[in-house]
mmCIF file of C-alpha atoms in Angstrom:
data_model
loop_
_atom_site.group_PDB
_atom_site.id
_atom_site.type_symbol
_atom_site.label_atom_id
_atom_site.label_comp_id
_atom_site.label_asym_id
_atom_site.label_seq_id
_atom_site.Cartn_x
_atom_site.Cartn_y
_atom_site.Cartn_z
ATOM 1 C CA UNK A 1 13.151 4.124 -46.113
ATOM 2 C CA UNK A 2 15.443 1.130 -45.494
ATOM 3 C CA UNK A 3 14.280 -2.495 -45.470
ATOM 4 C CA UNK A 4 14.635 -2.731 -41.696
ATOM 5 C CA UNK A 5 11.922 -0.125 -41.166
ATOM 6 C CA UNK A 6 9.460 -1.922 -43.452
ATOM 7 C CA UNK A 7 10.169 -5.289 -41.838
ATOM 8 C CA UNK A 8 9.652 -3.876 -38.346
ATOM 9 C CA UNK A 9 6.279 -2.412 -39.283
ATOM 10 C CA UNK A 10 5.202 -5.608 -41.038
ATOM 11 C CA UNK A 11 6.032 -7.573 -37.917
ATOM 12 C CA UNK A 12 4.129 -5.090 -35.752
ATOM 13 C CA UNK A 13 1.057 -5.586 -37.945
ATOM 14 C CA UNK A 14 1.239 -9.381 -37.827
ATOM 15 C CA UNK A 15 2.419 -10.077 -34.267
ATOM 16 C CA UNK A 16 -0.462 -10.959 -31.909
ATOM 17 C CA UNK A 17 -0.858 -10.008 -28.258
ATOM 18 C CA UNK A 18 -1.468 -13.005 -26.010
ATOM 19 C CA UNK A 19 -2.685 -12.284 -22.497
ATOM 20 C CA UNK A 20 -1.355 -8.970 -21.227
ATOM 21 C CA UNK A 21 2.404 -9.359 -21.669
ATOM 22 C CA UNK A 22 3.480 -6.024 -23.147
ATOM 23 C CA UNK A 23 7.240 -6.678 -23.099
ATOM 24 C CA UNK A 24 7.382 -7.715 -26.773
ATOM 25 C CA UNK A 25 10.110 -10.246 -25.955
ATOM 26 C CA UNK A 26 12.101 -7.705 -23.986
ATOM 27 C CA UNK A 27 11.984 -4.970 -26.616
ATOM 28 C CA UNK A 28 9.716 -2.868 -24.373
ATOM 29 C CA UNK A 29 10.963 -2.099 -20.880
ATOM 30 C CA UNK A 30 9.323 -0.137 -18.085
ATOM 31 C CA UNK A 31 11.090 1.603 -15.215
ATOM 32 C CA UNK A 32 9.800 1.212 -11.681
ATOM 33 C CA UNK A 33 7.352 3.695 -10.194
ATOM 34 C CA UNK A 34 8.429 5.765 -7.152
ATOM 35 C CA UNK A 35 6.459 3.307 -4.987
ATOM 36 C CA UNK A 36 6.484 -0.498 -4.962
ATOM 37 C CA UNK A 37 2.882 -1.513 -5.549
ATOM 38 C CA UNK A 38 3.703 -5.211 -5.542
ATOM 39 C CA UNK A 39 5.392 -5.062 -2.140
ATOM 40 C CA UNK A 40 2.481 -3.072 -0.731
ATOM 41 C CA UNK A 41 -0.008 -5.675 -1.936
ATOM 42 C CA UNK A 42 2.122 -8.536 -0.624
ATOM 43 C CA UNK A 43 2.334 -6.933 2.826
ATOM 44 C CA UNK A 44 -1.451 -6.629 3.036
ATOM 45 C CA UNK A 45 -1.959 -10.101 1.531
ATOM 46 C CA UNK A 46 0.086 -11.712 4.309
ATOM 47 C CA UNK A 47 -2.341 -10.268 6.853
ATOM 48 C CA UNK A 48 -5.521 -11.184 4.986
ATOM 49 C CA UNK A 49 -7.414 -14.513 4.799
ATOM 50 C CA UNK A 50 -8.496 -13.793 1.229
ATOM 51 C CA UNK A 51 -7.906 -11.488 -1.755
ATOM 52 C CA UNK A 52 -9.658 -10.435 -4.950
ATOM 53 C CA UNK A 53 -7.569 -9.234 -7.911
ATOM 54 C CA UNK A 54 -9.748 -7.086 -10.182
ATOM 55 C CA UNK A 55 -8.880 -7.085 -13.885
ATOM 56 C CA UNK A 56 -6.179 -9.732 -13.788
ATOM 57 C CA UNK A 57 -5.540 -9.643 -17.550
ATOM 58 C CA UNK A 58 -3.853 -12.926 -18.421
ATOM 59 C CA UNK A 59 -2.932 -13.454 -14.777
ATOM 60 C CA UNK A 60 0.667 -12.394 -15.386
ATOM 61 C CA UNK A 61 1.026 -9.990 -12.471
ATOM 62 C CA UNK A 62 -0.936 -12.092 -9.984
ATOM 63 C CA UNK A 63 1.026 -15.245 -10.819
ATOM 64 C CA UNK A 64 4.296 -13.444 -10.003
ATOM 65 C CA UNK A 65 3.110 -12.164 -6.640
ATOM 66 C CA UNK A 66 5.352 -13.611 -3.922
ATOM 67 C CA UNK A 67 2.412 -14.337 -1.603
ATOM 68 C CA UNK A 68 -1.293 -14.940 -2.175
ATOM 69 C CA UNK A 69 -3.803 -15.710 0.604
ATOM 70 C CA UNK A 70 -5.224 -19.256 0.697
ATOM 71 C CA UNK A 71 -8.413 -17.968 -0.929
ATOM 72 C CA UNK A 72 -7.469 -15.806 -3.888
ATOM 73 C CA UNK A 73 -9.930 -14.969 -6.667
ATOM 74 C CA UNK A 74 -9.428 -12.933 -9.848
ATOM 75 C CA UNK A 75 -11.842 -11.199 -12.204
ATOM 76 C CA UNK A 76 -11.398 -10.370 -15.875
ATOM 77 C CA UNK A 77 -13.718 -8.454 -18.173
ATOM 78 C CA UNK A 78 -12.090 -9.046 -21.579
ATOM 79 C CA UNK A 79 -13.225 -12.444 -22.866
ATOM 80 C CA UNK A 80 -10.030 -13.428 -24.778
ATOM 81 C CA UNK A 81 -8.023 -13.021 -21.565
ATOM 82 C CA UNK A 82 -10.279 -15.192 -19.412
ATOM 83 C CA UNK A 83 -9.045 -18.498 -20.831
ATOM 84 C CA UNK A 84 -5.432 -17.322 -20.707
ATOM 85 C CA UNK A 85 -5.799 -16.304 -17.073
ATOM 86 C CA UNK A 86 -7.500 -19.548 -16.112
ATOM 87 C CA UNK A 87 -4.762 -21.616 -17.717
ATOM 88 C CA UNK A 88 -2.087 -19.660 -15.858
ATOM 89 C CA UNK A 89 -3.810 -19.302 -12.476
ATOM 90 C CA UNK A 90 -5.735 -22.568 -12.029
ATOM 91 C CA UNK A 91 -2.547 -24.500 -11.120
ATOM 92 C CA UNK A 92 -1.971 -21.881 -8.416
ATOM 93 C CA UNK A 93 -5.406 -22.477 -6.925
ATOM 94 C CA UNK A 94 -6.809 -19.145 -8.124
ATOM 95 C CA UNK A 95 -10.362 -19.020 -9.496
ATOM 96 C CA UNK A 96 -10.890 -16.627 -12.434
ATOM 97 C CA UNK A 97 -14.394 -15.137 -12.747
ATOM 98 C CA UNK A 98 -15.525 -13.452 -15.961
ATOM 99 C CA UNK A 99 -17.262 -10.133 -15.258
ATOM 100 C CA UNK A 100 -18.712 -7.103 -16.987
ATOM 101 C CA UNK A 101 -16.102 -4.346 -17.002
ATOM 102 C CA UNK A 102 -16.922 -1.022 -15.369
ATOM 103 C CA UNK A 103 -17.053 2.244 -17.304
ATOM 104 C CA UNK A 104 -13.973 4.433 -17.067
ATOM 105 C CA UNK A 105 -13.979 6.004 -13.622
ATOM 106 C CA UNK A 106 -13.781 9.512 -15.056
ATOM 107 C CA UNK A 107 -17.042 8.905 -16.938
ATOM 108 C CA UNK A 108 -19.024 7.445 -14.051
ATOM 109 C CA UNK A 109 -21.811 9.581 -12.586
ATOM 110 C CA UNK A 110 -21.951 10.056 -8.839
ATOM 111 C CA UNK A 111 -23.446 6.996 -7.197
ATOM 112 C CA UNK A 112 -22.731 4.728 -10.174
ATOM 113 C CA UNK A 113 -24.103 1.235 -9.631
ATOM 114 C CA UNK A 114 -23.338 -0.519 -12.924
ATOM 115 C CA UNK A 115 -21.010 -3.494 -13.363
ATOM 116 C CA UNK A 116 -22.191 -5.331 -10.268
ATOM 117 C CA UNK A 117 -19.554 -7.775 -9.068
ATOM 118 C CA UNK A 118 -20.749 -11.415 -8.760
ATOM 119 C CA UNK A 119 -19.880 -11.723 -5.070
ATOM 120 C CA UNK A 120 -21.920 -11.389 -1.917
ATOM 121 C CA UNK A 121 -21.665 -8.550 0.561
ATOM 122 C CA UNK A 122 -18.509 -8.600 2.700
ATOM 123 C CA UNK A 123 -16.975 -11.438 0.637
ATOM 124 C CA UNK A 124 -13.359 -10.258 0.869
ATOM 125 C CA UNK A 125 -10.958 -8.603 3.281
ATOM 126 C CA UNK A 126 -8.558 -7.377 0.573
ATOM 127 C CA UNK A 127 -9.375 -6.169 -2.936
ATOM 128 C CA UNK A 128 -6.546 -5.281 -5.305
ATOM 129 C CA UNK A 129 -6.930 -3.379 -8.557
ATOM 130 C CA UNK A 130 -4.125 -2.605 -10.987
ATOM 131 C CA UNK A 131 -5.079 -0.341 -13.906
ATOM 132 C CA UNK A 132 -8.701 -1.503 -13.964
ATOM 133 C CA UNK A 133 -11.837 0.642 -13.811
ATOM 134 C CA UNK A 134 -13.948 0.092 -10.737
ATOM 135 C CA UNK A 135 -17.216 1.202 -9.177
ATOM 136 C CA UNK A 136 -16.238 2.385 -5.700
ATOM 137 C CA UNK A 137 -19.614 1.480 -4.184
ATOM 138 C CA UNK A 138 -19.347 -2.089 -5.504
ATOM 139 C CA UNK A 139 -15.833 -2.527 -4.099
ATOM 140 C CA UNK A 140 -17.123 -1.180 -0.785
ATOM 141 C CA UNK A 141 -20.052 -3.637 -0.850
ATOM 142 C CA UNK A 142 -17.941 -6.779 -1.318
ATOM 143 C CA UNK A 143 -15.398 -5.781 1.342
ATOM 144 C CA UNK A 144 -15.887 -6.684 4.982
ATOM 145 C CA UNK A 145 -15.891 -3.778 7.420
ATOM 146 C CA UNK A 146 -12.250 -2.917 8.024
ATOM 147 C CA UNK A 147 -11.266 -4.551 4.712
ATOM 148 C CA UNK A 148 -8.768 -2.825 2.452
ATOM 149 C CA UNK A 149 -8.813 -1.688 -1.183
ATOM 150 C CA UNK A 150 -5.464 -1.060 -2.910
ATOM 151 C CA UNK A 151 -5.411 0.328 -6.440
ATOM 152 C CA UNK A 152 -2.893 1.666 -8.945
ATOM 153 C CA UNK A 153 -4.391 3.732 -11.744
ATOM 154 C CA UNK A 154 -3.325 5.402 -14.986
ATOM 155 C CA UNK A 155 -3.900 9.169 -14.905
ATOM 156 C CA UNK A 156 -6.014 10.865 -17.572
ATOM 157 C CA UNK A 157 -2.988 12.707 -19.051
ATOM 158 C CA UNK A 158 -0.836 9.574 -19.125
ATOM 159 C CA UNK A 159 -0.456 9.617 -22.916
ATOM 160 C CA UNK A 160 0.720 13.212 -23.510
ATOM 161 C CA UNK A 161 4.248 12.086 -24.408
ATOM 162 C CA UNK A 162 2.909 9.604 -26.961
ATOM 163 C CA UNK A 163 0.921 12.286 -28.779
ATOM 164 C CA UNK A 164 3.967 14.557 -28.784
ATOM 165 C CA UNK A 165 6.129 11.808 -30.325
ATOM 166 C CA UNK A 166 3.567 11.263 -33.088
ATOM 167 C CA UNK A 167 3.044 14.993 -33.662
ATOM 168 C CA UNK A 168 -0.660 14.777 -32.805
ATOM 169 C CA UNK A 169 -2.714 17.210 -30.708
ATOM 170 C CA UNK A 170 -3.419 15.918 -27.204
ATOM 171 C CA UNK A 171 -7.174 15.358 -26.791
ATOM 172 C CA UNK A 172 -9.095 16.774 -23.868
ATOM 173 C CA UNK A 173 -10.171 13.935 -21.603
ATOM 174 C CA UNK A 174 -12.317 13.753 -18.466
ATOM 175 C CA UNK A 175 -10.112 14.324 -15.439
ATOM 176 C CA UNK A 176 -8.931 11.166 -13.664
ATOM 177 C CA UNK A 177 -6.200 11.840 -11.138
ATOM 178 C CA UNK A 178 -5.448 11.041 -7.525
ATOM 179 C CA UNK A 179 -7.746 13.661 -6.035
ATOM 180 C CA UNK A 180 -10.734 12.574 -8.148
ATOM 181 C CA UNK A 181 -10.124 8.918 -7.255
ATOM 182 C CA UNK A 182 -9.863 9.729 -3.556
ATOM 183 C CA UNK A 183 -13.123 11.693 -3.770
ATOM 184 C CA UNK A 184 -14.917 8.691 -5.348
ATOM 185 C CA UNK A 185 -13.580 6.353 -2.675
ATOM 186 C CA UNK A 186 -14.470 8.649 0.190
ATOM 187 C CA UNK A 187 -18.018 9.131 -1.121
ATOM 188 C CA UNK A 188 -18.392 5.338 -1.176
ATOM 189 C CA UNK A 189 -17.333 5.052 2.473
ATOM 190 C CA UNK A 190 -13.589 4.469 2.363
ATOM 191 C CA UNK A 191 -11.019 6.103 4.570
ATOM 192 C CA UNK A 192 -8.007 6.664 2.285
ATOM 193 C CA UNK A 193 -4.845 6.451 4.366
ATOM 194 C CA UNK A 194 -2.028 6.190 1.808
ATOM 195 C CA UNK A 195 -1.507 7.449 -1.750
ATOM 196 C CA UNK A 196 0.992 8.986 -4.179
ATOM 197 C CA UNK A 197 1.380 10.275 -7.739
ATOM 198 C CA UNK A 198 4.283 9.620 -10.097
ATOM 199 C CA UNK A 199 5.256 8.158 -13.449
ATOM 200 C CA UNK A 200 6.984 5.219 -15.061
ATOM 201 C CA UNK A 201 9.083 5.387 -18.228
ATOM 202 C CA UNK A 202 8.275 3.012 -21.087
ATOM 203 C CA UNK A 203 11.243 2.544 -23.446
ATOM 204 C CA UNK A 204 11.165 0.917 -26.896
ATOM 205 C CA UNK A 205 14.142 -0.850 -28.470
ATOM 206 C CA UNK A 206 12.931 -0.238 -32.031
ATOM 207 C CA UNK A 207 10.129 1.393 -33.972
ATOM 208 C CA UNK A 208 8.414 -1.942 -34.517
ATOM 209 C CA UNK A 209 7.971 -2.455 -30.766
ATOM 210 C CA UNK A 210 6.530 1.064 -30.477
ATOM 211 C CA UNK A 211 4.045 0.459 -33.320
ATOM 212 C CA UNK A 212 3.109 -2.963 -31.913
ATOM 213 C CA UNK A 213 2.467 -1.469 -28.475
ATOM 214 C CA UNK A 214 0.186 1.280 -29.800
ATOM 215 C CA UNK A 215 -1.665 -1.183 -32.030
ATOM 216 C CA UNK A 216 -2.477 -3.507 -29.129
ATOM 217 C CA UNK A 217 -3.048 -0.899 -26.417
ATOM 218 C CA UNK A 218 -5.469 1.320 -28.353
ATOM 219 C CA UNK A 219 -6.515 3.471 -25.398
ATOM 220 C CA UNK A 220 -3.017 5.024 -25.381
ATOM 221 C CA UNK A 221 -3.694 6.717 -28.724
ATOM 222 C CA UNK A 222 -7.032 5.824 -30.335
ATOM 223 C CA UNK A 223 -6.065 7.818 -33.429
ATOM 224 C CA UNK A 224 -3.026 5.623 -34.072
ATOM 225 C CA UNK A 225 -2.884 3.481 -37.172
ATOM 226 C CA UNK A 226 0.349 1.995 -38.497
ATOM 227 C CA UNK A 227 -0.328 2.984 -42.092
ATOM 228 C CA UNK A 228 -1.845 6.355 -41.219
ATOM 229 C CA UNK A 229 1.069 7.271 -38.926
ATOM 230 C CA UNK A 230 3.785 5.898 -41.199
ATOM 231 C CA UNK A 231 5.395 9.305 -41.701
ATOM 232 C CA UNK A 232 5.712 9.932 -37.972
ATOM 233 C CA UNK A 233 7.029 6.408 -37.406
ATOM 234 C CA UNK A 234 9.607 6.890 -40.138
ATOM 235 C CA UNK A 235 10.767 10.125 -38.525
ATOM 236 C CA UNK A 236 11.125 8.447 -35.133
ATOM 237 C CA UNK A 237 12.964 5.506 -36.720
ATOM 238 C CA UNK A 238 15.510 7.857 -38.261
ATOM 239 C CA UNK A 239 16.014 9.579 -34.909
ATOM 240 C CA UNK A 240 16.651 6.207 -33.292
ATOM 241 C CA UNK A 241 19.167 5.334 -35.981
ATOM 242 C CA UNK A 242 20.935 8.551 -35.037
ATOM 243 C CA UNK A 243 21.251 7.342 -31.459
ATOM 244 C CA UNK A 244 18.173 8.931 -29.881
ATOM 245 C CA UNK A 245 16.206 6.828 -27.421
ATOM 246 C CA UNK A 246 12.486 6.285 -27.885
ATOM 247 C CA UNK A 247 10.599 6.467 -24.595
ATOM 248 C CA UNK A 248 7.507 8.011 -23.067
ATOM 249 C CA UNK A 249 6.298 8.682 -19.546
ATOM 250 C CA UNK A 250 3.124 7.091 -18.251
ATOM 251 C CA UNK A 251 1.629 9.059 -15.367
ATOM 252 C CA UNK A 252 0.218 6.919 -12.578
ATOM 253 C CA UNK A 253 -1.119 7.189 -9.063
ATOM 254 C CA UNK A 254 -2.023 4.775 -6.329
ATOM 255 C CA UNK A 255 -4.288 4.837 -3.294
ATOM 256 C CA UNK A 256 -5.134 2.553 -0.411
ATOM 257 C CA UNK A 257 -8.170 2.784 1.809
ATOM 258 C CA UNK A 258 -10.140 0.910 4.430
ATOM 259 C CA UNK A 259 -13.864 0.222 4.314
ATOM 260 C CA UNK A 260 -15.401 2.079 7.201
ATOM 261 C CA UNK A 261 -18.549 0.872 8.921
#
């Protein structure tokens, strides 16, 4: 294979991920979802005295939000991201609290109570969650009556396109889709009043960006290894050299609900 292919894979192996910026200097682009999650959150934030952002990553998304209530707090469960988030969000007046991450929602038993959030009952009027696991009962506990929870989640079959590109069999995973999320929320005492399902398209400018993405986002394809998948990567690289785009859909859904009494 040509030198360019080897260099791209070497870079993918060596390049670190800092925070949760998955753009790879613009070499990875993502199309918009059919809904505008950011605008939805901003609209609710303008009507709320406070907000909690669950799983803020490196604070990238929260820092870009056009409006944040005077009291805005963020949580993060991955230790390397906590310092990154604090450095980014402290100048904006946002406290970042390190927490224990919740188990994947699809794996939680009914009435799960693990991953207790370090906040008192009825501490917030708006809780926002973007691609983070959550325990519905805990979110319900920290919300005031009439408070709102807004979440965007990655569906359990989000990675089917990735497996197809690599020529790997798609694993069977516990079901996590809009209806299962709504059921968890309703059991916890939420009235879900808005939701939708859809997908975004993630496009890669070169094979190195694709390999780097899969290396640093291991839940997309746990079986992926740059050396072990070299043959598949080489095949995709040749297809790109022939003018074929490299992209995959990521299936998502979102839901919004109010804590009932």
